């Protein structure tokens, strides 16, 4: 797809720069939906002026942006989310696939122009895939998406936006709803919720980096590290413990949590691992102090030797 | 107590007491009626309101501490001194009729090691109290989602002597820790009977609003998780799926 003056990617980059200058002439920027509409109108008109069909939404990001998409080995259909990504002002798109079929890879190559595709000849865990993908980009904001879910571009763009303007380092999907009552929610969400409570962020409810999409700032990526990114629950806990700006970007139905079986046990292990990772620095009670119990009156309780070595906050 | 000196009691009822003169006499009276062979152990600590006199004149065994022991420590001390085959734990600020306590004893008699109050707290809402959340989350982490929010954190509950020996009395001072030990070591842990402590003791609910125990109990649950890790592995014995973590460094 050649444009007379270069590639589509070059055209989009040009439109992006133009719109960023124009949009930021009048500050403050409008609220999200209006800003999206304006960017969509400008971007689409600019493409059409260059006689390129399609939609492009150059939301006026200040830094660079990348998307990381993990395609699990059992995926047999083309991930529609790629079409949403194509509308966004991304500097890089990184697709990490484990043992994907050749027709699937071909479809991805066709539709995600300029995407970097990392293909592994064996089944790849999605979390590991995303962590590997994150290592391959140096962008200021990185959006992590799931191949299985189709998410509108406007929703995905919101995650980039919240990190780019500095409000958040970790932008999460808000999965809470007044209609989704506690007794109906799966155990996994209770662990997410308890993890947030134990890190003094009950306001996050059950929201977590274990659900996609989410976006991270460069600062968050550096603070968390790629190895721990492969265990999103642990990465989430570390982000909170390191006092990064963690919050929700937009209300949506994110990837649904596992309700039972292996995935649920995996999540149980992830949470225990996450709490364990915090305890060496924050103590066995993570600062939830116990000042009044006279433990010596019973000769000490089993964990006391460990607890005593950490003063409560 | 009118027991012949050579006959050990079958049931020990353990009641920590700190300034509870309003309800104490009635609590001890109901406790003494749970079984024909019962010892009541009042662990009076830091009491200045005459609770000690009430406990002494009730005929209960009285253990006295001139200072407050703090939450749940009295339970551990009472358990250490108990002689019964069944240990029933109640609070002194909440009068529960003996008829509602007997099912806990009966459950242990018929093979349960840990007979819990089948009380999960209010959960038909979007956000629940942190303690309710922690109890549900711990039970499902321990592989016992069927226990819902039932926990050794709530009274009344009863233990078999085997449970006491398996858990060890000191851990009873941190009830979620004792709960995790009981479940993880494979004791028969069951919901025995529903006693709505919220209905029986509205005063306590009021106090909870003023001086919340939530941070203490959240910390207790973290101690339980910490114990589970120390006694299994970093992941609490759970698998790691198809992750090849070594690929990412």
PDB file of C-alpha atoms in Angstrom, chain B residues 104-205:
ATOM      1  CA  UNK B 104     -21.188 -26.961  67.643  1.00  0.00           C
ATOM      2  CA  UNK B 105     -20.424 -29.523  70.327  1.00  0.00           C
ATOM      3  CA  UNK B 106     -22.587 -32.101  68.558  1.00  0.00           C
ATOM      4  CA  UNK B 107     -20.726 -31.519  65.276  1.00  0.00           C
ATOM      5  CA  UNK B 108     -17.399 -32.300  66.936  1.00  0.00           C
ATOM      6  CA  UNK B 109     -18.910 -35.331  68.684  1.00  0.00           C
ATOM      7  CA  UNK B 110     -19.903 -36.681  65.278  1.00  0.00           C
ATOM      8  CA  UNK B 111     -16.460 -36.343  63.664  1.00  0.00           C
ATOM      9  CA  UNK B 112     -15.931 -32.707  62.761  1.00  0.00           C
ATOM     10  CA  UNK B 113     -12.603 -31.304  63.945  1.00  0.00           C
ATOM     11  CA  UNK B 114     -13.372 -27.654  63.395  1.00  0.00           C
ATOM     12  CA  UNK B 115     -17.046 -26.690  63.676  1.00  0.00           C
ATOM     13  CA  UNK B 116     -17.491 -23.168  62.363  1.00  0.00           C
ATOM     14  CA  UNK B 117     -20.226 -20.638  62.692  1.00  0.00           C
ATOM     15  CA  UNK B 118     -21.964 -20.751  59.324  1.00  0.00           C
ATOM     16  CA  UNK B 119     -21.913 -16.991  59.097  1.00  0.00           C
ATOM     17  CA  UNK B 120     -20.454 -15.370  55.987  1.00  0.00           C
ATOM     18  CA  UNK B 121     -21.504 -11.785  56.610  1.00  0.00           C
ATOM     19  CA  UNK B 122     -23.495  -9.685  54.174  1.00  0.00           C
ATOM     20  CA  UNK B 123     -22.339 -10.480  50.610  1.00  0.00           C
ATOM     21  CA  UNK B 124     -25.278  -9.457  48.412  1.00  0.00           C
ATOM     22  CA  UNK B 125     -23.691  -6.151  47.612  1.00  0.00           C
ATOM     23  CA  UNK B 126     -21.080  -4.750  45.296  1.00  0.00           C
ATOM     24  CA  UNK B 127     -18.435  -4.087  47.938  1.00  0.00           C
ATOM     25  CA  UNK B 128     -18.258  -6.070  51.156  1.00  0.00           C
ATOM     26  CA  UNK B 129     -16.473  -5.355  54.423  1.00  0.00           C
ATOM     27  CA  UNK B 130     -12.745  -6.064  54.231  1.00  0.00           C
ATOM     28  CA  UNK B 131     -13.009  -8.827  56.825  1.00  0.00           C
ATOM     29  CA  UNK B 132     -15.756 -10.579  54.870  1.00  0.00           C
ATOM     30  CA  UNK B 133     -13.631 -10.279  51.740  1.00  0.00           C
ATOM     31  CA  UNK B 134     -10.530 -11.653  53.452  1.00  0.00           C
ATOM     32  CA  UNK B 135     -12.373 -14.681  54.842  1.00  0.00           C
ATOM     33  CA  UNK B 136     -13.864 -15.635  51.478  1.00  0.00           C
ATOM     34  CA  UNK B 137     -10.571 -15.065  49.677  1.00  0.00           C
ATOM     35  CA  UNK B 138      -8.582 -17.169  52.155  1.00  0.00           C
ATOM     36  CA  UNK B 139     -11.022 -20.076  52.000  1.00  0.00           C
ATOM     37  CA  UNK B 140     -10.840 -20.215  48.214  1.00  0.00           C
ATOM     38  CA  UNK B 141      -7.033 -19.895  48.280  1.00  0.00           C
ATOM     39  CA  UNK B 142      -7.030 -22.881  50.634  1.00  0.00           C
ATOM     40  CA  UNK B 143      -9.144 -24.813  48.150  1.00  0.00           C
ATOM     41  CA  UNK B 144     -12.268 -24.645  50.295  1.00  0.00           C
ATOM     42  CA  UNK B 145     -14.586 -22.176  48.556  1.00  0.00           C
ATOM     43  CA  UNK B 146     -17.481 -24.211  49.981  1.00  0.00           C
ATOM     44  CA  UNK B 147     -16.711 -22.735  53.401  1.00  0.00           C
ATOM     45  CA  UNK B 148     -17.641 -19.328  51.937  1.00  0.00           C
ATOM     46  CA  UNK B 149     -16.964 -16.727  54.630  1.00  0.00           C
ATOM     47  CA  UNK B 150     -17.007 -19.145  57.569  1.00  0.00           C
ATOM     48  CA  UNK B 151     -13.834 -18.846  59.593  1.00  0.00           C
ATOM     49  CA  UNK B 152     -12.211 -19.375  62.965  1.00  0.00           C
ATOM     50  CA  UNK B 153     -12.203 -15.569  63.038  1.00  0.00           C
ATOM     51  CA  UNK B 154     -15.869 -15.749  64.066  1.00  0.00           C
ATOM     52  CA  UNK B 155     -17.391 -17.214  67.219  1.00  0.00           C
ATOM     53  CA  UNK B 156     -18.957 -19.475  68.203  1.00  0.00           C
ATOM     54  CA  UNK B 157     -16.791 -22.303  66.989  1.00  0.00           C
ATOM     55  CA  UNK B 158     -15.718 -25.636  68.419  1.00  0.00           C
ATOM     56  CA  UNK B 159     -12.558 -27.714  68.065  1.00  0.00           C
ATOM     57  CA  UNK B 160     -11.842 -31.362  68.668  1.00  0.00           C
ATOM     58  CA  UNK B 161      -8.857 -32.181  70.833  1.00  0.00           C
ATOM     59  CA  UNK B 162      -7.195 -33.504  67.694  1.00  0.00           C
ATOM     60  CA  UNK B 163      -7.695 -30.095  66.092  1.00  0.00           C
ATOM     61  CA  UNK B 164      -6.117 -28.386  69.065  1.00  0.00           C
ATOM     62  CA  UNK B 165      -3.104 -30.693  68.887  1.00  0.00           C
ATOM     63  CA  UNK B 166      -2.802 -30.233  65.116  1.00  0.00           C
ATOM     64  CA  UNK B 167      -3.067 -26.454  65.189  1.00  0.00           C
ATOM     65  CA  UNK B 168      -1.304 -25.869  68.500  1.00  0.00           C
ATOM     66  CA  UNK B 169      -2.825 -23.513  71.039  1.00  0.00           C
ATOM     67  CA  UNK B 170      -0.553 -20.477  70.354  1.00  0.00           C
ATOM     68  CA  UNK B 171      -1.813 -20.127  66.772  1.00  0.00           C
ATOM     69  CA  UNK B 172      -5.345 -19.693  68.113  1.00  0.00           C
ATOM     70  CA  UNK B 173      -4.279 -16.176  69.081  1.00  0.00           C
ATOM     71  CA  UNK B 174      -4.329 -15.336  65.362  1.00  0.00           C
ATOM     72  CA  UNK B 175      -7.563 -17.009  64.232  1.00  0.00           C
ATOM     73  CA  UNK B 176      -7.096 -16.797  60.414  1.00  0.00           C
ATOM     74  CA  UNK B 177      -3.676 -18.403  60.894  1.00  0.00           C
ATOM     75  CA  UNK B 178      -5.227 -21.214  62.961  1.00  0.00           C
ATOM     76  CA  UNK B 179      -7.892 -21.538  60.265  1.00  0.00           C
ATOM     77  CA  UNK B 180      -5.309 -21.917  57.496  1.00  0.00           C
ATOM     78  CA  UNK B 181      -3.363 -24.490  59.480  1.00  0.00           C
ATOM     79  CA  UNK B 182      -6.529 -26.496  60.159  1.00  0.00           C
ATOM     80  CA  UNK B 183      -7.604 -26.576  56.518  1.00  0.00           C
ATOM     81  CA  UNK B 184      -4.146 -27.130  55.081  1.00  0.00           C
ATOM     82  CA  UNK B 185      -3.399 -30.005  57.452  1.00  0.00           C
ATOM     83  CA  UNK B 186      -6.565 -31.745  56.340  1.00  0.00           C
ATOM     84  CA  UNK B 187      -8.687 -31.500  59.457  1.00  0.00           C
ATOM     85  CA  UNK B 188     -12.443 -31.958  59.031  1.00  0.00           C
ATOM     86  CA  UNK B 189     -13.476 -28.308  58.810  1.00  0.00           C
ATOM     87  CA  UNK B 190     -17.196 -27.724  58.420  1.00  0.00           C
ATOM     88  CA  UNK B 191     -19.855 -25.084  58.744  1.00  0.00           C
ATOM     89  CA  UNK B 192     -21.848 -26.289  61.735  1.00  0.00           C
ATOM     90  CA  UNK B 193     -24.652 -23.868  62.391  1.00  0.00           C
ATOM     91  CA  UNK B 194     -25.638 -20.350  61.513  1.00  0.00           C
ATOM     92  CA  UNK B 195     -25.466 -17.895  64.414  1.00  0.00           C
ATOM     93  CA  UNK B 196     -26.040 -14.334  63.271  1.00  0.00           C
ATOM     94  CA  UNK B 197     -23.619 -12.476  65.504  1.00  0.00           C
ATOM     95  CA  UNK B 198     -24.642  -9.230  63.851  1.00  0.00           C
ATOM     96  CA  UNK B 199     -28.204  -9.644  65.107  1.00  0.00           C
ATOM     97  CA  UNK B 200     -27.200 -10.806  68.573  1.00  0.00           C
ATOM     98  CA  UNK B 201     -24.715  -8.051  69.124  1.00  0.00           C
ATOM     99  CA  UNK B 202     -25.664  -4.783  67.452  1.00  0.00           C
ATOM    100  CA  UNK B 203     -23.454  -2.971  69.980  1.00  0.00           C
ATOM    101  CA  UNK B 204     -20.372  -4.617  68.551  1.00  0.00           C
ATOM    102  CA  UNK B 205     -21.297  -3.498  65.040  1.00  0.00           C
TER     103      UNK B 205
END
